[in-house]
mmCIF file of C-alpha atoms in Angstrom:
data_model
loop_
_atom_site.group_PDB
_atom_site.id
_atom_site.type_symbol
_atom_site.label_atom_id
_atom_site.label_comp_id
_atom_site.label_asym_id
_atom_site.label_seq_id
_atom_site.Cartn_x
_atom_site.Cartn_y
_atom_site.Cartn_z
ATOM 1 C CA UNK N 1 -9.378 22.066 -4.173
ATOM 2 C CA UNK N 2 -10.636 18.387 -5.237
ATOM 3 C CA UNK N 3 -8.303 16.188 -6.962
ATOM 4 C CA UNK N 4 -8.483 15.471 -10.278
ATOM 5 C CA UNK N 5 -9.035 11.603 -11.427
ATOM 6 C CA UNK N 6 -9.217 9.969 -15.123
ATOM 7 C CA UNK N 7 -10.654 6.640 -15.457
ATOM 8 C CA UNK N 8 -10.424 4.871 -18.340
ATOM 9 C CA UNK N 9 -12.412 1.030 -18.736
ATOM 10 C CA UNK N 10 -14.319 0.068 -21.585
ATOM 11 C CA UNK N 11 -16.664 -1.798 -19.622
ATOM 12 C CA UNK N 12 -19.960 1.031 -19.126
ATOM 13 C CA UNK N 13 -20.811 -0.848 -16.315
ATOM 14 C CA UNK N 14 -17.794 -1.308 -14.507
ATOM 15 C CA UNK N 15 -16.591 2.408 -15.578
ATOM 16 C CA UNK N 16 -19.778 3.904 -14.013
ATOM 17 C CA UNK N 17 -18.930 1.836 -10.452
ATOM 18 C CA UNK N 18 -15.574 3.211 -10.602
ATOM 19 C CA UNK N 19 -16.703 6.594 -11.236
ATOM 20 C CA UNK N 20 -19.323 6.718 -8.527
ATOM 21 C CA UNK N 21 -16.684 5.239 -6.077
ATOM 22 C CA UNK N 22 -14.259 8.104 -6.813
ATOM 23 C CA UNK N 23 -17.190 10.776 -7.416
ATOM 24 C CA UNK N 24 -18.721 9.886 -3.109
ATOM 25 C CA UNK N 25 -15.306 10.355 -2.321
ATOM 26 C CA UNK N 26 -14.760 13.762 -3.645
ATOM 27 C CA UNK N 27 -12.608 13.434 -6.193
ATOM 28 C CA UNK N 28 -13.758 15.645 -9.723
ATOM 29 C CA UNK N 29 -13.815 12.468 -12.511
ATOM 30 C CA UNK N 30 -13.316 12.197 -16.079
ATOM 31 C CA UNK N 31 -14.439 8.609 -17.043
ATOM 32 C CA UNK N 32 -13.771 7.219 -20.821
ATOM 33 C CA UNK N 33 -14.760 4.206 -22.674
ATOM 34 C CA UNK N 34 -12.059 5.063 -25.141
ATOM 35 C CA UNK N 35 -8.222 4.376 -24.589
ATOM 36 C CA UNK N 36 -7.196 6.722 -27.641
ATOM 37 C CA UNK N 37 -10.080 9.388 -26.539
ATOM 38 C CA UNK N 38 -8.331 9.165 -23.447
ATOM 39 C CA UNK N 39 -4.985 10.143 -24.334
ATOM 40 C CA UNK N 40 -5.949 13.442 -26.223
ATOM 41 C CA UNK N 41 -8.139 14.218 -23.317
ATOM 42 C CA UNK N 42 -4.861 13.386 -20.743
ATOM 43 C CA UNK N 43 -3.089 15.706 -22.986
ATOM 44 C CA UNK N 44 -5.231 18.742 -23.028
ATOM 45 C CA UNK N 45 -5.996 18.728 -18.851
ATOM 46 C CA UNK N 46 -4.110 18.259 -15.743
ATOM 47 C CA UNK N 47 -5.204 14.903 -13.671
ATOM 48 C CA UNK N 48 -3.431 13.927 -10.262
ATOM 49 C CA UNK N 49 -4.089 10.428 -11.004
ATOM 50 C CA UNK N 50 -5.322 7.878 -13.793
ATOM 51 C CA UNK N 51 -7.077 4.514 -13.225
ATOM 52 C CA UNK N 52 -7.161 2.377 -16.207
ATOM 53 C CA UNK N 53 -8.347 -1.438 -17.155
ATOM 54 C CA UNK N 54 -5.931 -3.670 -18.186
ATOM 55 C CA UNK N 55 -7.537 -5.602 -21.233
ATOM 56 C CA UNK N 56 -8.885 -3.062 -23.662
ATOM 57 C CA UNK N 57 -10.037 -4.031 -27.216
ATOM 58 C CA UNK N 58 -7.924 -0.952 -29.139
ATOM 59 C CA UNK N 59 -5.493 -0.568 -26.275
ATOM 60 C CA UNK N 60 -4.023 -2.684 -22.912
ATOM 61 C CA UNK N 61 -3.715 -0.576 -19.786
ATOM 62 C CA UNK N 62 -0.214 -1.433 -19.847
ATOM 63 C CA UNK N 63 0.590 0.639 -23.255
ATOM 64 C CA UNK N 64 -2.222 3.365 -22.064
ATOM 65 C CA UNK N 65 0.331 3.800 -19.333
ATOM 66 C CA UNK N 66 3.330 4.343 -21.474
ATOM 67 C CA UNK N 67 1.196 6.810 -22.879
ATOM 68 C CA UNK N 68 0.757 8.673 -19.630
ATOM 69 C CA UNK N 69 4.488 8.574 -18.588
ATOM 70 C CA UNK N 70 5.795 9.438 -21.402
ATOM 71 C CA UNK N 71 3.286 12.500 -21.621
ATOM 72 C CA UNK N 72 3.547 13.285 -17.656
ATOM 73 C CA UNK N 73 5.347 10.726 -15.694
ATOM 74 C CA UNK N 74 5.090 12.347 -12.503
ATOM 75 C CA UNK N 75 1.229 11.142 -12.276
ATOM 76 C CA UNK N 76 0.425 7.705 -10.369
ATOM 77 C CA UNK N 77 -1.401 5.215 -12.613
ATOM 78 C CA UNK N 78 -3.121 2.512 -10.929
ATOM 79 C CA UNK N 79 -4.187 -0.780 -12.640
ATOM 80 C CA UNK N 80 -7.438 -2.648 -12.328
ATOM 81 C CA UNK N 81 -8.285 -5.798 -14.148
ATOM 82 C CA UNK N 82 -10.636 -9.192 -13.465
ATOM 83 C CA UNK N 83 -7.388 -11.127 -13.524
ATOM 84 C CA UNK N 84 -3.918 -10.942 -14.368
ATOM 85 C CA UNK N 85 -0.779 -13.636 -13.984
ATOM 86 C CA UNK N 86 1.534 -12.968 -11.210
ATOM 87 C CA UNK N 87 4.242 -12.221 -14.497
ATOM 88 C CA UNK N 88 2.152 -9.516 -15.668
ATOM 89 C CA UNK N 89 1.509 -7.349 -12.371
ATOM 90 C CA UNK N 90 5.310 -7.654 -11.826
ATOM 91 C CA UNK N 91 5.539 -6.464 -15.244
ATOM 92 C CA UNK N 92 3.567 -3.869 -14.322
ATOM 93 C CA UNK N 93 5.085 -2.908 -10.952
ATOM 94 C CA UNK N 94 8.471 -2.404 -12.652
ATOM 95 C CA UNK N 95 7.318 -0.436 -14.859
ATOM 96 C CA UNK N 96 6.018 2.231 -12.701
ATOM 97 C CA UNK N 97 2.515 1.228 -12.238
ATOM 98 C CA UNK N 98 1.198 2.601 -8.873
ATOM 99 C CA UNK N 99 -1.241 -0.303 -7.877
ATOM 100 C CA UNK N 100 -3.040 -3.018 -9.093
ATOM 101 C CA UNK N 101 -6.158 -3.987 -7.943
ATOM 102 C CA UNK N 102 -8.388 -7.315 -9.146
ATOM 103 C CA UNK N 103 -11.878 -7.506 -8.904
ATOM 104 C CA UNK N 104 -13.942 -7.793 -7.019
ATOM 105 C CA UNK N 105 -12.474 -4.642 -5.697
ATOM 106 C CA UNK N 106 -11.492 -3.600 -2.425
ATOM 107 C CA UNK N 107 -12.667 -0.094 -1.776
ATOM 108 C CA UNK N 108 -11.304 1.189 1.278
ATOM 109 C CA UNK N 109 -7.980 -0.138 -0.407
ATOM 110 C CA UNK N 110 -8.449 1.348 -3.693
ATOM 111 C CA UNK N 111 -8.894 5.082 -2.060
ATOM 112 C CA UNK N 112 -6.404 4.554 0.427
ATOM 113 C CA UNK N 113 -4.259 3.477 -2.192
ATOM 114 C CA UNK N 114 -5.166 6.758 -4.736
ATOM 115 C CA UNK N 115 -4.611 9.118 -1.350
ATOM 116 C CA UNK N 116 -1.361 7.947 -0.736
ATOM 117 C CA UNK N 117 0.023 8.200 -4.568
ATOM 118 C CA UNK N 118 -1.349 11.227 -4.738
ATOM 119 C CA UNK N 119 0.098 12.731 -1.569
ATOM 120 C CA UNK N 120 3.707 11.305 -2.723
ATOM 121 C CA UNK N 121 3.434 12.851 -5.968
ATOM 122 C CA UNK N 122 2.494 16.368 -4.426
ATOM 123 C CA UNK N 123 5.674 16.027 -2.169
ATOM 124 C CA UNK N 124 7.547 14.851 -4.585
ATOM 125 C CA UNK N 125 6.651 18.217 -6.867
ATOM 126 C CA UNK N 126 6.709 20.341 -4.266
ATOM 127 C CA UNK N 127 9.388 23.110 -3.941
ATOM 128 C CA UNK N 128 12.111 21.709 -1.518
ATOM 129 C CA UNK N 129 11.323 24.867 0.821
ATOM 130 C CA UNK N 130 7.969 23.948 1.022
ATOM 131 C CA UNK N 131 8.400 20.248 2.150
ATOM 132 C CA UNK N 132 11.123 20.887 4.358
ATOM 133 C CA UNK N 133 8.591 23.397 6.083
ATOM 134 C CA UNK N 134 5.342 21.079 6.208
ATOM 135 C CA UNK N 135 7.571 18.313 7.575
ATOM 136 C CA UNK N 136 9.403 19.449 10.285
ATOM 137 C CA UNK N 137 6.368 21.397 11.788
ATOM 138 C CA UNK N 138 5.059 17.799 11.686
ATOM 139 C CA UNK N 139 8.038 16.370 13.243
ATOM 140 C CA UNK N 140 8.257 19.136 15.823
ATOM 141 C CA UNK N 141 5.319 18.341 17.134
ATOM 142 C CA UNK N 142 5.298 14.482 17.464
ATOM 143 C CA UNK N 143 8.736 14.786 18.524
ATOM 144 C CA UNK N 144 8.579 17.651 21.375
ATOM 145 C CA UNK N 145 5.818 15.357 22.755
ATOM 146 C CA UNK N 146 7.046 12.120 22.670
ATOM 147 C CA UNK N 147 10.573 12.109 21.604
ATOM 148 C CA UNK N 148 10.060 10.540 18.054
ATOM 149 C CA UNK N 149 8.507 11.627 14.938
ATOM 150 C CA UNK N 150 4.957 10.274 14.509
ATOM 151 C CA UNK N 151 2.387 11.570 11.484
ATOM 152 C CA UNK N 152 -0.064 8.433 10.746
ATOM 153 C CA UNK N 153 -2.708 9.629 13.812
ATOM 154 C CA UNK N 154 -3.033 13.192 15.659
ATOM 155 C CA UNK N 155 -1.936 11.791 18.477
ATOM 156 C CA UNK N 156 -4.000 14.296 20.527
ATOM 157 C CA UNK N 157 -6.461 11.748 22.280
ATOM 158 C CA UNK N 158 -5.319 9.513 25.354
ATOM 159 C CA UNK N 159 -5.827 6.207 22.428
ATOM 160 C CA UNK N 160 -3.858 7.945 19.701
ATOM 161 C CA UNK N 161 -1.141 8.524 22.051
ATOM 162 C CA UNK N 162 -0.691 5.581 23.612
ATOM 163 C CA UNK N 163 -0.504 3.866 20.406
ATOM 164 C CA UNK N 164 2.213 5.554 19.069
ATOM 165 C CA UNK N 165 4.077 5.246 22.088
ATOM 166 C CA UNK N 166 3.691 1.210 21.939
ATOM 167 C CA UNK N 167 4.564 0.900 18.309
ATOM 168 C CA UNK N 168 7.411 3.077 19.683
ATOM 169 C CA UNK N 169 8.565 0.661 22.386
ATOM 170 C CA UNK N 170 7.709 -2.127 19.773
ATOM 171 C CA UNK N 171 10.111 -0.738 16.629
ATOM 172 C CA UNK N 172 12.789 -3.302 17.843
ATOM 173 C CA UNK N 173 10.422 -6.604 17.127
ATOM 174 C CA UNK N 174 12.196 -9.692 16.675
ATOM 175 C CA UNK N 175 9.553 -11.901 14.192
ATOM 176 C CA UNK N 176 6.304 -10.549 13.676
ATOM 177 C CA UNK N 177 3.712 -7.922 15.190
ATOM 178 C CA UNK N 178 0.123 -7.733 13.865
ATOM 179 C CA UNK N 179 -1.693 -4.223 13.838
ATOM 180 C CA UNK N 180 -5.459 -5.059 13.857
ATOM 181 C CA UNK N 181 -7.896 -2.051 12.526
ATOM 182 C CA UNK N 182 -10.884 -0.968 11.819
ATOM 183 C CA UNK N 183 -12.416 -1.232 7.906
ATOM 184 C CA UNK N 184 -10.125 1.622 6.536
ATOM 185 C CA UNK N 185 -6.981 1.660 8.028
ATOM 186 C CA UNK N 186 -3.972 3.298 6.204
ATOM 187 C CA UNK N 187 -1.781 0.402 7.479
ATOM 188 C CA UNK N 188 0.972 1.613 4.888
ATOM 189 C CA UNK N 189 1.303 4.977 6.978
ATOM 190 C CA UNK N 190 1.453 3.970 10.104
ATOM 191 C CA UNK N 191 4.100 1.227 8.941
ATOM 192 C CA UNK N 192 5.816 4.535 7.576
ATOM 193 C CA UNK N 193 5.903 5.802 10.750
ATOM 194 C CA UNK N 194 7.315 2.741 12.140
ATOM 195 C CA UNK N 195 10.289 2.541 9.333
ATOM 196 C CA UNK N 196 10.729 6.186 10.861
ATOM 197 C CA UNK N 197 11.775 4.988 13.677
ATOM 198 C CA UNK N 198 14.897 3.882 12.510
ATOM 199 C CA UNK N 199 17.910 5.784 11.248
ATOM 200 C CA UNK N 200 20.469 4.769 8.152
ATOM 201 C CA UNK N 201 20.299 2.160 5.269
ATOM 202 C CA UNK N 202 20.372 -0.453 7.120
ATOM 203 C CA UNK N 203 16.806 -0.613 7.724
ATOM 204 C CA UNK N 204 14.051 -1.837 4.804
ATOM 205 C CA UNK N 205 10.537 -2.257 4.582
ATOM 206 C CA UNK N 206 8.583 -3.572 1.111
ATOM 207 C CA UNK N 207 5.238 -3.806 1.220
ATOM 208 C CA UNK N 208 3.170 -6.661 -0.181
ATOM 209 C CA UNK N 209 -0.387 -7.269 -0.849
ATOM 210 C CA UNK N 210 -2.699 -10.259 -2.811
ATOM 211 C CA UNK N 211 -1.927 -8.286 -6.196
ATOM 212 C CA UNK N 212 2.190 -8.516 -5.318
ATOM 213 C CA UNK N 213 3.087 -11.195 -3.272
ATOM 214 C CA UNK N 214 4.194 -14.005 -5.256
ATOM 215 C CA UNK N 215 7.733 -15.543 -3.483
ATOM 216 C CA UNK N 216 9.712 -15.146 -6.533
ATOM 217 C CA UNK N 217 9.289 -11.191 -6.158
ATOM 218 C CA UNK N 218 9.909 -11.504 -2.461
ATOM 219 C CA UNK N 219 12.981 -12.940 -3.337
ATOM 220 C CA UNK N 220 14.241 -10.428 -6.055
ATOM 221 C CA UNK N 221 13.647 -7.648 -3.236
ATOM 222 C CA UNK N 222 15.439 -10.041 -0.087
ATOM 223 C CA UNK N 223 18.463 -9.575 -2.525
ATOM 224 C CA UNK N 224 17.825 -5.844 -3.598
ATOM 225 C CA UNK N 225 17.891 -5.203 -0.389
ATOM 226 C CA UNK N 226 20.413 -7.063 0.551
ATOM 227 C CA UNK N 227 22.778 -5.764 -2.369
ATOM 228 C CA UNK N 228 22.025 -2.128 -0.755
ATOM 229 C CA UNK N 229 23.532 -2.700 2.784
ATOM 230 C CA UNK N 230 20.144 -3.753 4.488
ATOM 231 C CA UNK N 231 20.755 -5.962 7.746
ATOM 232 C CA UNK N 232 17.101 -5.866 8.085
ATOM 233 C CA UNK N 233 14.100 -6.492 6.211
ATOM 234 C CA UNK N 234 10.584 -5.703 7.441
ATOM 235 C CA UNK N 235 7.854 -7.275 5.175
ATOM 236 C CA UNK N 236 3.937 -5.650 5.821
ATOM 237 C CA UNK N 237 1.599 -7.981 4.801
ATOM 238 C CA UNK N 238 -1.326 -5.802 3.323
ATOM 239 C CA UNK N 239 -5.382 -7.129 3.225
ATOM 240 C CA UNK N 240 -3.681 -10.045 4.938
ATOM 241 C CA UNK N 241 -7.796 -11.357 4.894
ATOM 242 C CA UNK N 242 -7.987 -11.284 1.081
ATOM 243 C CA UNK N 243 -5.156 -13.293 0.223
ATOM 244 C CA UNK N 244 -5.182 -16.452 -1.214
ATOM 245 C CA UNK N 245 -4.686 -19.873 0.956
ATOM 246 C CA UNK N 246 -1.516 -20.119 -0.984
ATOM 247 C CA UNK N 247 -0.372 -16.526 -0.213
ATOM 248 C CA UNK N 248 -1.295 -16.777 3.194
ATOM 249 C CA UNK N 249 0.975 -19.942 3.406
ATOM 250 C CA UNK N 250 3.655 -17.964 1.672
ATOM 251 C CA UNK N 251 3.063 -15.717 4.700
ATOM 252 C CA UNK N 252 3.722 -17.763 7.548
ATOM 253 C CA UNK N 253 7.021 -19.466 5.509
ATOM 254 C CA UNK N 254 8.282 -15.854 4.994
ATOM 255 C CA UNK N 255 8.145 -15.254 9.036
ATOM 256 C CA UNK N 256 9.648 -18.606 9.338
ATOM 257 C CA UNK N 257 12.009 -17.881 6.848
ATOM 258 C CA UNK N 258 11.332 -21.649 5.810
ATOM 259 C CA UNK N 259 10.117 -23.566 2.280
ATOM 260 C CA UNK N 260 10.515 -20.879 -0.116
ATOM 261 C CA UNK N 261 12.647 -18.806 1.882
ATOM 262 C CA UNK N 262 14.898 -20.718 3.932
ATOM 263 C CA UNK N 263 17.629 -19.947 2.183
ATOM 264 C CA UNK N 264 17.208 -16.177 3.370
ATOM 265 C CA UNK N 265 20.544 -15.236 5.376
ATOM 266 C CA UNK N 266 19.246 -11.761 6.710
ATOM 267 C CA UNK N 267 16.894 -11.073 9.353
ATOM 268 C CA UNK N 268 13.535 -10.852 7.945
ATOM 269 C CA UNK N 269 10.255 -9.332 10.185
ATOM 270 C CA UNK N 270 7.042 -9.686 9.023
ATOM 271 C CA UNK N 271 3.772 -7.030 10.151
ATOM 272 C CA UNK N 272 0.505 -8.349 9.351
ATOM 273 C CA UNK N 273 -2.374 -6.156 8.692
ATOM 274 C CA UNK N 274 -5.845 -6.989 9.174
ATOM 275 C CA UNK N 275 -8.966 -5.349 9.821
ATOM 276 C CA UNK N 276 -11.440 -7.227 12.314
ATOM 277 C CA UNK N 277 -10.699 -9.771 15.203
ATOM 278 C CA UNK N 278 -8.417 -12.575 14.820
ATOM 279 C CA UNK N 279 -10.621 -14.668 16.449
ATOM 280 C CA UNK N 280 -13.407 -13.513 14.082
ATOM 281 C CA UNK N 281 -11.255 -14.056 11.514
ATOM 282 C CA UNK N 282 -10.176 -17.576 12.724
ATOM 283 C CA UNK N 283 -13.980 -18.458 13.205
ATOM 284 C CA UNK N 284 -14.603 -17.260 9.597
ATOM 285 C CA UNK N 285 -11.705 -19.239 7.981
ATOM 286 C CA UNK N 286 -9.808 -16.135 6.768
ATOM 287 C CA UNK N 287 -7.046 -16.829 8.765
ATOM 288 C CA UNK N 288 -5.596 -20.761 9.081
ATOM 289 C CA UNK N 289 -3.970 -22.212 12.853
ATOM 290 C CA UNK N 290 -0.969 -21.373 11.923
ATOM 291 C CA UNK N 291 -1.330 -17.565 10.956
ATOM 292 C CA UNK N 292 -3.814 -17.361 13.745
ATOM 293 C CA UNK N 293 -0.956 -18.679 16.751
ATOM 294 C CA UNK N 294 1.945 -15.916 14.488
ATOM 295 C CA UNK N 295 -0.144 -13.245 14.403
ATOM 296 C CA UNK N 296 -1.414 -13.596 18.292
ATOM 297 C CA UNK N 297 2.075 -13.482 19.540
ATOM 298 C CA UNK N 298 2.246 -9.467 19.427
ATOM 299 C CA UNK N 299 -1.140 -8.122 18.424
ATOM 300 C CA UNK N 300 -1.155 -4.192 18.293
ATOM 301 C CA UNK N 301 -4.777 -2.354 18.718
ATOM 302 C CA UNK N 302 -4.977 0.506 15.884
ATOM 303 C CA UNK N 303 -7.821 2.962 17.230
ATOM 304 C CA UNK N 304 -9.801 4.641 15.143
ATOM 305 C CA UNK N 305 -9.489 7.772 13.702
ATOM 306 C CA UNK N 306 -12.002 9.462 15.729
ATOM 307 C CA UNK N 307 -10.305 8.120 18.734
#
């Protein structure tokens, strides 16, 4: 059965893009100009997720939310504005916001994004029976074939395989790996997989895009995780291509663990994720020297999914 989507923007034009992006990928839409339409209309049907604007005339995304949570909070809300300061999204992250996203959007991103909340929020719903049942047939048989747990890819092509089994041999990475894809990736899963590799709390990942990573955050979650017993932090840089010069900067001091962050006293790992060829990417000025010489030192292949 499709999944159910309510998008809220007051912008016709922009609501009508969103709605045919969501519509070609088979999700069943409700879009609304409205932000007080939409909360009567949230309250009389059942929606997996909501995408809202941000700056509304009668109504910001950010109360529309509230709205939402307070009504159901187990449904993802992601946020999409023209721009917003680095204070707000943090705002908005803590208070349960599911993603942000600035225009001009990415795409693949966005629905990558909406699958995954959406497939956390089912498991997270689900009866504990029925979980435990999905997920060790999963596990059972990743790990009766190669002696770890692996769910991103199949794994049933001589590609697939193979790539799992060098992430495997990878998982102990000192500084930084790059996984390099194809338009579409889900970079977040197969960094799940990776963070699945290790046992205990001692082990952390955060993930951080060009809508998150600002180093003041980074910092507040280097000592969250520290506070919690981590030894080791694993950072994935996500649409590593659409970052700013400044963020990319902030990118290459984090795997340095210098300027902003060299007063970080726990080992900190960085995975980049890009989609396209570094040297591409180089050529195009997406990617500066210095990310281009990190991110060459351990460059990982991702095939695609037909592979």
């Amino acid at each position: 059965m499709p999944h159910s989507v309510l998008i809220l923007d007051d912008d016709a034009d922009f609501n009508s893009l969103l709605t045919d992006i969501f519509e070609q990928a088979d999700y069943v839409v409700t879009s609304l100009e409205d932000p007080i339409e939409a909360v009567d209309v949230f309250v009389e049907n059942e929606y997996d997720l909501v995408v809202t604007d941000y700056k509304m005339p009668e109504m910001t995304g950010a109360e529309f939310m509230k709205e939402v949570k307070l009504l159901r909070p187990e449904v993802p809300v992601i946020m999409v504005s023209g721009f917003l300061e680095n204070d707000t999204i943090r705002d908005l992250i803590s208070e349960g916001v599911g993603g942000v996203f600035l225009k001009p959007l990415n795409i693949f991103s966005l629905l990558e994004r909406t699958a995954e909340l959406i497939a956390e929020a089912q498991k997270a719903n689900a009866p504990v029976d029925e979980v435990g049942d999905e997920e060790s047939l999963e596990d059972e048989g990743s790990a009766l074939k190669f002696g770890f747990s692996f769910r991103s890819f199949p794994c049933k092509s001589v590609e697939s395989s193979e790539f799992a089994e060098r992430l495997h041999r990878l998982r102990n990475f000192k500084s930084t790996i790059s996984l390099i894809g194809p338009e579409g990736t889900h970079y977040r899963l197969i960094c799940e997989d990776i963070r699945g590799f290790y046992e205990g709390e001692q082990e952390q990942f955060i993930y951080l895009s060009p809508a998150s990573l600002d180093a003041a955050e980074v910092m507040r979650l280097i000592d969250a995780a520290k506070k919690s017993g981590a030894e080791r932090l694993t950072c994935v840089m996500l649409e590593l291509d659409r970052m700013s010069d400044e963020q990319k900067q902030m990118a290459v001091s984090l795997a340095r663990c210098e300027g902003d962050f060299e007063s970080v006293d726990m080992v900190v790992r960085v995975i980049f994720c890009v989609s396209g060829d570094l040297d591409n990417l180089y050529d195009a000025g997406l990617i500066d020297e210095n990310l281009y010489i990190l991110m060459g030192t351990a460059e990982v292949h991702v095939p695609s999914l037909h592979q």
